[in-house]
PDB file of C-alpha atoms in Angstrom:
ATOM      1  CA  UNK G   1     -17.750 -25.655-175.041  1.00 57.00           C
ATOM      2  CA  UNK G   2     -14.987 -23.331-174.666  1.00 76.00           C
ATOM      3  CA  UNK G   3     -15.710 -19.674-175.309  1.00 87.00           C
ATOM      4  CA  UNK G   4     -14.725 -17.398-178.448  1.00 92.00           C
ATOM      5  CA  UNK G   5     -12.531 -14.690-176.551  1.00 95.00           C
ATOM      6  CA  UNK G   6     -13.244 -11.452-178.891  1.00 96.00           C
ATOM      7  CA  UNK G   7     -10.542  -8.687-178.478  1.00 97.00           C
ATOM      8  CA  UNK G   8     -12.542  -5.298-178.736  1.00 96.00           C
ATOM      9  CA  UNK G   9      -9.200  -3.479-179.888  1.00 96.00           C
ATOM     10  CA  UNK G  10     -10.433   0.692-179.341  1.00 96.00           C
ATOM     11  CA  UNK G  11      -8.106   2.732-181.171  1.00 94.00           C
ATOM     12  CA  UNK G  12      -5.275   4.647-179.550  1.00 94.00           C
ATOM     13  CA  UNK G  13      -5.879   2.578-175.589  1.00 96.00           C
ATOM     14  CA  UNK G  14      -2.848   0.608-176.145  1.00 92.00           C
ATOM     15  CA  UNK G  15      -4.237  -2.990-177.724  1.00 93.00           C
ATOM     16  CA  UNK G  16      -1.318  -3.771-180.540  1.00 92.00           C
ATOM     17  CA  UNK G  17       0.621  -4.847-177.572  1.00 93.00           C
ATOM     18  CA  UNK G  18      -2.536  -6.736-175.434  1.00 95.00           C
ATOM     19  CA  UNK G  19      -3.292  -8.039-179.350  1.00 94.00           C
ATOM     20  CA  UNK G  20       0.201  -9.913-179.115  1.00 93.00           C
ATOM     21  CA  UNK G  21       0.184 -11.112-175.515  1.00 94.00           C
ATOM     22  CA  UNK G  22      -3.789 -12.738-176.492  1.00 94.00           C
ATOM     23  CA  UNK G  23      -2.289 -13.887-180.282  1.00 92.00           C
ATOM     24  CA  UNK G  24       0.521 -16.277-177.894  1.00 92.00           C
ATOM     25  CA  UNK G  25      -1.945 -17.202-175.887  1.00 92.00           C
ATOM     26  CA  UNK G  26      -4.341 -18.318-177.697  1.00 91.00           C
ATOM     27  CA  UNK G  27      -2.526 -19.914-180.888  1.00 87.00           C
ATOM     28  CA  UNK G  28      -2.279 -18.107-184.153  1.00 83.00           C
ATOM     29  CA  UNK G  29      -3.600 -20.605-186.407  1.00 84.00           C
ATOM     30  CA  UNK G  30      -6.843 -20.441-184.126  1.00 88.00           C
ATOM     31  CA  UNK G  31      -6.796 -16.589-184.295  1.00 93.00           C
ATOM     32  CA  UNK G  32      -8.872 -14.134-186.827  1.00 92.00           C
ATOM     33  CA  UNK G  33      -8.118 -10.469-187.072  1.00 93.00           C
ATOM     34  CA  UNK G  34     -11.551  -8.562-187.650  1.00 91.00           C
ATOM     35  CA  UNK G  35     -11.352  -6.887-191.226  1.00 87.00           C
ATOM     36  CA  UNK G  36     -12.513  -3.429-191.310  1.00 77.00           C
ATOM     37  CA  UNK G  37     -15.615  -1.959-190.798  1.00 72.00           C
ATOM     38  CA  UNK G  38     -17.366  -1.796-194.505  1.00 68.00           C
ATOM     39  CA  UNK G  39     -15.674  -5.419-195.114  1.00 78.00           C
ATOM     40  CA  UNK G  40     -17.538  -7.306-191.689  1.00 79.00           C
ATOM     41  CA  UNK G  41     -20.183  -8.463-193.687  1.00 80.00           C
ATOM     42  CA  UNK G  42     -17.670 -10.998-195.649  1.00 83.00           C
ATOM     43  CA  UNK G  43     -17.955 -12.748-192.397  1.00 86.00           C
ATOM     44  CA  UNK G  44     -21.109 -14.082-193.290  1.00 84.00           C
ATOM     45  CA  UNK G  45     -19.538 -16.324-195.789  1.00 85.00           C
ATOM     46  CA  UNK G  46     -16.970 -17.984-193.548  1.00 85.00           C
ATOM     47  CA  UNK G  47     -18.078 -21.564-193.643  1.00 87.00           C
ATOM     48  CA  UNK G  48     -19.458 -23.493-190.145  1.00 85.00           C
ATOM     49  CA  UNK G  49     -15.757 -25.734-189.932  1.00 85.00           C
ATOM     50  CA  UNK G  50     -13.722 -22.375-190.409  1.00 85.00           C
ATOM     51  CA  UNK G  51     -15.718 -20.532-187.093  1.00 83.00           C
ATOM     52  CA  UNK G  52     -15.681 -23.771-185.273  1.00 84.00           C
ATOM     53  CA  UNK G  53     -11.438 -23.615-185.527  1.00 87.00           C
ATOM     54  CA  UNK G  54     -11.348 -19.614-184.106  1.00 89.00           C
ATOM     55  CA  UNK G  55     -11.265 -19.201-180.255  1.00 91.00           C
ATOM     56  CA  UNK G  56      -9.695 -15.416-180.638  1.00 94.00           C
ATOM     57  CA  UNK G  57     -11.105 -12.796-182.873  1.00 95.00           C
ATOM     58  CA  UNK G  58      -8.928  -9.170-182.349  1.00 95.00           C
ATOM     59  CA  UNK G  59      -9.751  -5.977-184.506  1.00 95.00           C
ATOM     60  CA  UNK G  60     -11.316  -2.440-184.653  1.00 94.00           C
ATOM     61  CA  UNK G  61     -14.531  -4.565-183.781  1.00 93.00           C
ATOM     62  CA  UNK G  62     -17.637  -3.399-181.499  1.00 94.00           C
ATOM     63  CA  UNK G  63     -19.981  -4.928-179.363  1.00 96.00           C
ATOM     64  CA  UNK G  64     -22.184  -6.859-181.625  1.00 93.00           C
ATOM     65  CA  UNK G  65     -19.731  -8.474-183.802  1.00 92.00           C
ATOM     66  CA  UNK G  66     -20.061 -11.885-182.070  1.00 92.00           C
ATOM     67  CA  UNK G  67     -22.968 -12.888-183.904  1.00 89.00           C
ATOM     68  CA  UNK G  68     -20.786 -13.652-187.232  1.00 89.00           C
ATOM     69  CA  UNK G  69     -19.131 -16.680-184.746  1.00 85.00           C
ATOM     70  CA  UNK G  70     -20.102 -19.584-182.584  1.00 75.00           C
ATOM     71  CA  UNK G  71     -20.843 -19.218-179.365  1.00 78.00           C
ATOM     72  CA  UNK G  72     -20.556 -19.031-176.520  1.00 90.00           C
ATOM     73  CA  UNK G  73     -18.677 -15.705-176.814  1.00 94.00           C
ATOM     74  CA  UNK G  74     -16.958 -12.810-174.085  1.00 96.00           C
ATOM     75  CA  UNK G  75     -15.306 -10.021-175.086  1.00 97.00           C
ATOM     76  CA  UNK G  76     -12.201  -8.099-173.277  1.00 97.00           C
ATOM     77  CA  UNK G  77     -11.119  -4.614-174.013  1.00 98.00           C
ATOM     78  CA  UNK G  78      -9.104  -1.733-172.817  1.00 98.00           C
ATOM     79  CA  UNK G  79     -10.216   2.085-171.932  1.00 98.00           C
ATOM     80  CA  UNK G  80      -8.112   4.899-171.774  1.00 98.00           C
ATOM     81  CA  UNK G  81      -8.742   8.060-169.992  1.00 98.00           C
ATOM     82  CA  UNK G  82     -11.207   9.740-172.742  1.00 98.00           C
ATOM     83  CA  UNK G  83      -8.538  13.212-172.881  1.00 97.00           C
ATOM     84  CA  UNK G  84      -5.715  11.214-173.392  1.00 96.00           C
ATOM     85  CA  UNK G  85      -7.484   8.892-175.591  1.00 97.00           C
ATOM     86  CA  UNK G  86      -7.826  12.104-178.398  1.00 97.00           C
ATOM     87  CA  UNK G  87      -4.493  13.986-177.914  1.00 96.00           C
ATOM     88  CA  UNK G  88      -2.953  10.441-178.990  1.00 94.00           C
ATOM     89  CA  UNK G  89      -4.808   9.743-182.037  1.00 94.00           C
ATOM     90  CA  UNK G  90      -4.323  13.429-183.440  1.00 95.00           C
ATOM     91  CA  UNK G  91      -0.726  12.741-183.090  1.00 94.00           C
ATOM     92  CA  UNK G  92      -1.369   9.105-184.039  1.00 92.00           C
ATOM     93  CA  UNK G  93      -2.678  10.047-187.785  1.00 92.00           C
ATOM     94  CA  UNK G  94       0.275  12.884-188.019  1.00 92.00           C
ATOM     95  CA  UNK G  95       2.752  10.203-187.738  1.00 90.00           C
ATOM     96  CA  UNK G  96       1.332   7.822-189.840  1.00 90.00           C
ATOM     97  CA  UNK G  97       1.110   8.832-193.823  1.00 91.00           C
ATOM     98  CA  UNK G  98      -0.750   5.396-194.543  1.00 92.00           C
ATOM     99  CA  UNK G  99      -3.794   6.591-192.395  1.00 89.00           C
ATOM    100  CA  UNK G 100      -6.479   7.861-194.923  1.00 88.00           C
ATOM    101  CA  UNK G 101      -6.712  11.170-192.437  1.00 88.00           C
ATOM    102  CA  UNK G 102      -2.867  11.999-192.054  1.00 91.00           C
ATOM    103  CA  UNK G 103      -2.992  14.734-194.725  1.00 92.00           C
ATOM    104  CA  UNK G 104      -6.125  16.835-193.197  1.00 90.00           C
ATOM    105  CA  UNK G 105      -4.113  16.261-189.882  1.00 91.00           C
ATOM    106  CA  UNK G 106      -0.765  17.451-190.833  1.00 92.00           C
ATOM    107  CA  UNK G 107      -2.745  20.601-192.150  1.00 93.00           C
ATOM    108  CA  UNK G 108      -4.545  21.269-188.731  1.00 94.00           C
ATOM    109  CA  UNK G 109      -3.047  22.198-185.030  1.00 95.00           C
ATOM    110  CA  UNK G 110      -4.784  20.420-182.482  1.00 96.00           C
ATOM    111  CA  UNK G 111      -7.325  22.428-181.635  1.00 96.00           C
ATOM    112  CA  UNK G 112      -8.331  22.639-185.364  1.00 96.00           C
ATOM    113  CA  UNK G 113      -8.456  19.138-185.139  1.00 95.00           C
ATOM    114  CA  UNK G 114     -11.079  18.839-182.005  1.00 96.00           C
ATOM    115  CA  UNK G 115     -13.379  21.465-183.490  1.00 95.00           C
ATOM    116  CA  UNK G 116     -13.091  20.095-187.371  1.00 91.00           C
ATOM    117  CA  UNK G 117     -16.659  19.187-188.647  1.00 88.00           C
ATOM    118  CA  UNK G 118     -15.567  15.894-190.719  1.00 87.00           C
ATOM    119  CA  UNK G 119     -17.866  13.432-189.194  1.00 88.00           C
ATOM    120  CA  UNK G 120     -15.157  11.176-190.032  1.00 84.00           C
ATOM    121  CA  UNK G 121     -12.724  12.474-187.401  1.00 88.00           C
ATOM    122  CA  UNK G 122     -15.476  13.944-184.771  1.00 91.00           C
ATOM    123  CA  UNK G 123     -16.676  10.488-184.828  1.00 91.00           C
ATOM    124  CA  UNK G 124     -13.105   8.858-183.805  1.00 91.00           C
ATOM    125  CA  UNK G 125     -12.890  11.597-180.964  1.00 95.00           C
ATOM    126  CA  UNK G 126     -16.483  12.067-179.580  1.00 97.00           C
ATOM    127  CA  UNK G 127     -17.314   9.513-177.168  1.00 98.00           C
ATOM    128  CA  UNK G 128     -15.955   6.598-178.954  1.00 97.00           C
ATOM    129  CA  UNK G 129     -15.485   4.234-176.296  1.00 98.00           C
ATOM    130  CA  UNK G 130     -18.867   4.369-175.480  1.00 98.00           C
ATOM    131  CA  UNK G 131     -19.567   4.009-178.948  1.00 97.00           C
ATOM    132  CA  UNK G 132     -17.576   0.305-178.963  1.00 96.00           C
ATOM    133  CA  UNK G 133     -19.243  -0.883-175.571  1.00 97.00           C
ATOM    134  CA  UNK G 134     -22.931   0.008-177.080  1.00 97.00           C
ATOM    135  CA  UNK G 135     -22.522  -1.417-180.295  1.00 95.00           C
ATOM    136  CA  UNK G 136     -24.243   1.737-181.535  1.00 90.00           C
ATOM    137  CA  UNK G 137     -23.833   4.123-184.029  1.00 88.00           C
ATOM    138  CA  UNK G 138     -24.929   6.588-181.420  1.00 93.00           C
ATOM    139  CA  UNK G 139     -22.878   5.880-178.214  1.00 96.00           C
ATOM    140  CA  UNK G 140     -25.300   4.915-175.644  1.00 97.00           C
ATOM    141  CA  UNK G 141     -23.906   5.117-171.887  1.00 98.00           C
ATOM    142  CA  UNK G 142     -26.591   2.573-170.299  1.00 98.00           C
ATOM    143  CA  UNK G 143     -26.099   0.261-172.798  1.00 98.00           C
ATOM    144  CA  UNK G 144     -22.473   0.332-172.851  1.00 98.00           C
ATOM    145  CA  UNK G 145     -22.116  -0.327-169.021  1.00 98.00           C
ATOM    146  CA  UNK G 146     -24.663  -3.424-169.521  1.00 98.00           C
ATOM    147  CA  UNK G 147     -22.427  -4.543-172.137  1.00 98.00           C
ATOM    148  CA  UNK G 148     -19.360  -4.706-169.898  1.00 97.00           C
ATOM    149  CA  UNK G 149     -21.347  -5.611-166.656  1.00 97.00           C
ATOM    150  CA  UNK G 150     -22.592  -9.113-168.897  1.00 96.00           C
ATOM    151  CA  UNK G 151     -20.409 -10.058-171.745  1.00 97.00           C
ATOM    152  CA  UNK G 152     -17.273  -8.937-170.979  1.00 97.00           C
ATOM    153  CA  UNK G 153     -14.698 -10.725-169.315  1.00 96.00           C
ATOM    154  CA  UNK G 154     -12.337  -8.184-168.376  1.00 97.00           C
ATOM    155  CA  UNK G 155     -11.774  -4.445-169.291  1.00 98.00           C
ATOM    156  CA  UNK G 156      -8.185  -3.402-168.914  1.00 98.00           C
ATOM    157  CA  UNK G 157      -6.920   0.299-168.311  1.00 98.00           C
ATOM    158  CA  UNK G 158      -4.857   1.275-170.215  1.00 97.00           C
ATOM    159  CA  UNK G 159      -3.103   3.874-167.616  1.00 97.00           C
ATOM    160  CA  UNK G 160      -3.177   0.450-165.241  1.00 97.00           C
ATOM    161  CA  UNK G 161      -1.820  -1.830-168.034  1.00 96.00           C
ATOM    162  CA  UNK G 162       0.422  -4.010-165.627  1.00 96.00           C
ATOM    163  CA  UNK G 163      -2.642  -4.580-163.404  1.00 98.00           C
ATOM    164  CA  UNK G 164      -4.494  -5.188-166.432  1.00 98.00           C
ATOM    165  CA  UNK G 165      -2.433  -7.835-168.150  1.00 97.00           C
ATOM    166  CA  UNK G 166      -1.996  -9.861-164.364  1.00 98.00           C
ATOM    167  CA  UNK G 167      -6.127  -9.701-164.225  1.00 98.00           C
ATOM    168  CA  UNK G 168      -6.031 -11.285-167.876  1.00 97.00           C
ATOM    169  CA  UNK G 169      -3.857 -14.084-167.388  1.00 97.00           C
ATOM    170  CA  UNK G 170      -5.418 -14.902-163.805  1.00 96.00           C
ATOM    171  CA  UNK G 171      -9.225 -14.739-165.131  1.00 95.00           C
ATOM    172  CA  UNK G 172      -7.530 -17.179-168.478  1.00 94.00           C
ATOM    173  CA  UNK G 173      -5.686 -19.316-165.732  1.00 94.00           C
ATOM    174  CA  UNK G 174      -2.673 -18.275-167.922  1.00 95.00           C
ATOM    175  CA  UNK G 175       1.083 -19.068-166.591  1.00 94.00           C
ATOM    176  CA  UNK G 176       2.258 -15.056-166.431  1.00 94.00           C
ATOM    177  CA  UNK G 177       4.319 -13.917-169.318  1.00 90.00           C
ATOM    178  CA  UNK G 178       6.427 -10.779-169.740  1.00 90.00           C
ATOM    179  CA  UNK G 179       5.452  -8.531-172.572  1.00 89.00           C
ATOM    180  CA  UNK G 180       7.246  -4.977-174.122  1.00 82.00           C
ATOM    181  CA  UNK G 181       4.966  -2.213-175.190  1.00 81.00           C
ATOM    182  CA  UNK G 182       4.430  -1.940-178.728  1.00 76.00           C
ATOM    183  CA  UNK G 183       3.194   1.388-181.171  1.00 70.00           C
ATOM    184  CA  UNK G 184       4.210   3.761-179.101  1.00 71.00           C
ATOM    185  CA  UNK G 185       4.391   7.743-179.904  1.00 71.00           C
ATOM    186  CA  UNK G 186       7.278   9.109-178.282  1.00 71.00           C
ATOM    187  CA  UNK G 187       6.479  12.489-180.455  1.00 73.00           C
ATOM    188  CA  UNK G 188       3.082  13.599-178.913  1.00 82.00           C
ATOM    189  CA  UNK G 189       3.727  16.208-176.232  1.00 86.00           C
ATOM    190  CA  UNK G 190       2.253  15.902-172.480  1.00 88.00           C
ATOM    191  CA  UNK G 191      -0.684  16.446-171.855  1.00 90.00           C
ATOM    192  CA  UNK G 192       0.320  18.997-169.562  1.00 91.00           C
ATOM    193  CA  UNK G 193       1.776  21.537-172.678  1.00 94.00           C
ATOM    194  CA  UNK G 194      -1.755  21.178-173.714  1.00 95.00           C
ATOM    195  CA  UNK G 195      -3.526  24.294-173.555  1.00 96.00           C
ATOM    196  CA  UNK G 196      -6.752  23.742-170.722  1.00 97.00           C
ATOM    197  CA  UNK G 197      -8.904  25.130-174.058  1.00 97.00           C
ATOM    198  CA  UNK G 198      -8.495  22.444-176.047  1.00 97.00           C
ATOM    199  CA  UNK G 199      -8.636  20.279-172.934  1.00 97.00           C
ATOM    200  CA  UNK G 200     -11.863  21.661-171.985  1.00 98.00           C
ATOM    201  CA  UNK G 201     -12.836  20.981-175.602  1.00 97.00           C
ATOM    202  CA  UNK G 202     -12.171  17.593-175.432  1.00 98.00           C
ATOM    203  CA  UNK G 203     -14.225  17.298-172.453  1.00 98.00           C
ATOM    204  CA  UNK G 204     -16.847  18.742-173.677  1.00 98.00           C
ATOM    205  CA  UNK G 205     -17.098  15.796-176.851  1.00 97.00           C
ATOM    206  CA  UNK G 206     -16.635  13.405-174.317  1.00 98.00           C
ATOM    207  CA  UNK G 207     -19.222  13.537-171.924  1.00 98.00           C
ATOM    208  CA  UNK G 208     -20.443   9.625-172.010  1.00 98.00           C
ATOM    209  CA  UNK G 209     -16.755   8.691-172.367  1.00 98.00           C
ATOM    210  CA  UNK G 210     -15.457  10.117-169.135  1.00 98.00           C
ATOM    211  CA  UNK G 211     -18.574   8.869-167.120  1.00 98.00           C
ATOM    212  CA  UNK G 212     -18.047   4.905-168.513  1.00 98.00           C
ATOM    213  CA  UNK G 213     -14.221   5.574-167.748  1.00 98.00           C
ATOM    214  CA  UNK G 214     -14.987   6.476-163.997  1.00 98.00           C
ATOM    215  CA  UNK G 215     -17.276   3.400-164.350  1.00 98.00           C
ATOM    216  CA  UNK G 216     -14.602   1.270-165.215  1.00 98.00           C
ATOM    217  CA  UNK G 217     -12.198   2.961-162.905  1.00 98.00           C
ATOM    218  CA  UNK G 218     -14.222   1.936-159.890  1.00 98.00           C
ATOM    219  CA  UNK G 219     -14.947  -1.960-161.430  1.00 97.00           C
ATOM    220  CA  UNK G 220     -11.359  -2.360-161.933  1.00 98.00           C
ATOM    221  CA  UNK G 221     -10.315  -1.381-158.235  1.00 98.00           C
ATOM    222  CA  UNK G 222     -12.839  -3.384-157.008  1.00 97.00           C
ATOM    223  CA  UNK G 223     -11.383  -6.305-158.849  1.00 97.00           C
ATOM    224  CA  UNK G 224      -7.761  -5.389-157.658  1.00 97.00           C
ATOM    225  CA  UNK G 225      -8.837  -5.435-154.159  1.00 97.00           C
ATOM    226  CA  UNK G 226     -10.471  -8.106-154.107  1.00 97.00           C
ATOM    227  CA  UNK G 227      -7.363 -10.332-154.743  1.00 97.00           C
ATOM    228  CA  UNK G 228      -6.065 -12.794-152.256  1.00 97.00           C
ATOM    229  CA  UNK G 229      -3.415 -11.779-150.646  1.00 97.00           C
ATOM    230  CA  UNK G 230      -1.405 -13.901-152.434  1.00 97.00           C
ATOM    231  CA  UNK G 231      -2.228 -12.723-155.467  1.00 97.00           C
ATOM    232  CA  UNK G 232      -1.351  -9.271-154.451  1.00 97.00           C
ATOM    233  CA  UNK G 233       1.813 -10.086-153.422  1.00 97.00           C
ATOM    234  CA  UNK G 234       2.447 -12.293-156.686  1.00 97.00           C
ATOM    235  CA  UNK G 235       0.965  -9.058-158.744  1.00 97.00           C
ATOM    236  CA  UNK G 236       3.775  -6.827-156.903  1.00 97.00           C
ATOM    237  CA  UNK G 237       6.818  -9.078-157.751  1.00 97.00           C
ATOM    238  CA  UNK G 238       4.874  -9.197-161.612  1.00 96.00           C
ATOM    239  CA  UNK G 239       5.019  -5.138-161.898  1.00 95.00           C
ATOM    240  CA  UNK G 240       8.734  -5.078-160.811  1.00 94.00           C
ATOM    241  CA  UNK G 241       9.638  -7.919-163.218  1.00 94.00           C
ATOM    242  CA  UNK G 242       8.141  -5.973-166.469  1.00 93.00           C
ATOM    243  CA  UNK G 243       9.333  -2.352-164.920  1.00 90.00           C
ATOM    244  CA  UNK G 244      12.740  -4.055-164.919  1.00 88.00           C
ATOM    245  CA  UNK G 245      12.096  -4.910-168.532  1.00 86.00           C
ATOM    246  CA  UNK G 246      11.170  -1.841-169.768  1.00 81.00           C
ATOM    247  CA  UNK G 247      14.394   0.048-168.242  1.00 77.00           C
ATOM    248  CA  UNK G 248      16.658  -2.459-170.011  1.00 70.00           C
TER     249      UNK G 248
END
């Protein structure tokens, strides 16, 4: 029976564009976007014909959510480097008036932001990776790295995202296809104008986060060098082709 791929989309990692890429792939009649949060349990009603036609679920969803569809099931999802990960989203919200935080946002600086007491927004910046992987209100480390060590198929980087999109379509036995990033903030600064106190900050909320991201760091190289030779070469010619793209 062929498996229910479930897109495990964390905020700010760089999934709208990996959400497109899976969406071709996979046919968008046989594709279901994962409502939000409070609305999930509407998924109990879908009927048994309407799960049998989905093969691709993509959303804001965690670990766990597989049990409103057939099986069997993997998931795939992208990390992002956990400091990286929270400078974005601040400057995510402040761009984005439709997001129900932009207006505490626009009134804060950054640092504001990463010491604010909303549990609302410490919640989106504290350890929230580890947080999807678990399935867990509470972000649980051991549980998130058995997550991704049994159920999921692939976890991308998101500062590797070539590497990450080749390792897709060769674990899919996809034909390659060339992609353009999409949702990108061109306003945020570098992270290197940000002051090494909010930085340390940051690090300091994200504790679990930066240990699963090593995690995955080393998983991820493993898989890379453990390509045939072949492969490498034909991953090579693959980053040129969509470096090429982007420059045009």
């Amino acid at each position: 029976m062929r498996r229910t791929l479930i897109f495990s989309h964390i905020p700010k990692t760089g999934g709208s564009t990996l959400t497109q890429i899976l969406k071709k792939k996979m046919g968008r009649s046989n594709s279901l976007h994962y409502p939000a949060h409070e609305k999930a349990h509407l998924l109990k009603k879908l009927s048994p014909a309407y799960k049998r036609r989905i093969h691709f679920v993509y959303g804001h969803c965690r670990f766990g959510c597989h049990r409103y569809f057939r099986s069997p099931y993997t998931y795939i999802t992208l990390l992002r480097d956990p400091i990286d990960r929270v400078i974005s989203t601040y400057y995510f919200i402040r761009s984005q008036p439709q997001n129900p935080h932009y207006e505490i946002a626009q009134s804060l600086t950054l640092e504001q932001y990463v010491n604010w007491h909303d549990p609302n927004i410490t919640q989106q910046i504290t350890n929230h990776q580890t947080r999807f992987l678990s399935g867990k209100s509470e972000p649980c480390l051991m549980l998130a790295k058995k997550h991704l060590q049994t159920h999921y198929l692939l976890v991308g980087l998101t500062e590797r995202y070539v590497e990450t999109v080749f390792l897709l379509h060769k674990k899919c036995n996809w034909k390659l296809s060339s992609y353009t990033k999409e949702n990108v903030n061109h306003t945020r600064p570098p992270r290197s104008a940000v002051p090494q106190s909010i930085i340390d900050k940051i690090v300091a909320l994200n504790q679990l986060d930066l240990q699963l991201y090593q995690y995955a760091q080393s998983r991820f190289e493993q898989q890379l060098q453990q390509l045939s030779l072949a492969h490498q070469e034909k991953l090579q010619q693959y980053k040129k082709h969509i470096q090429l793209l982007s420059s045009t």
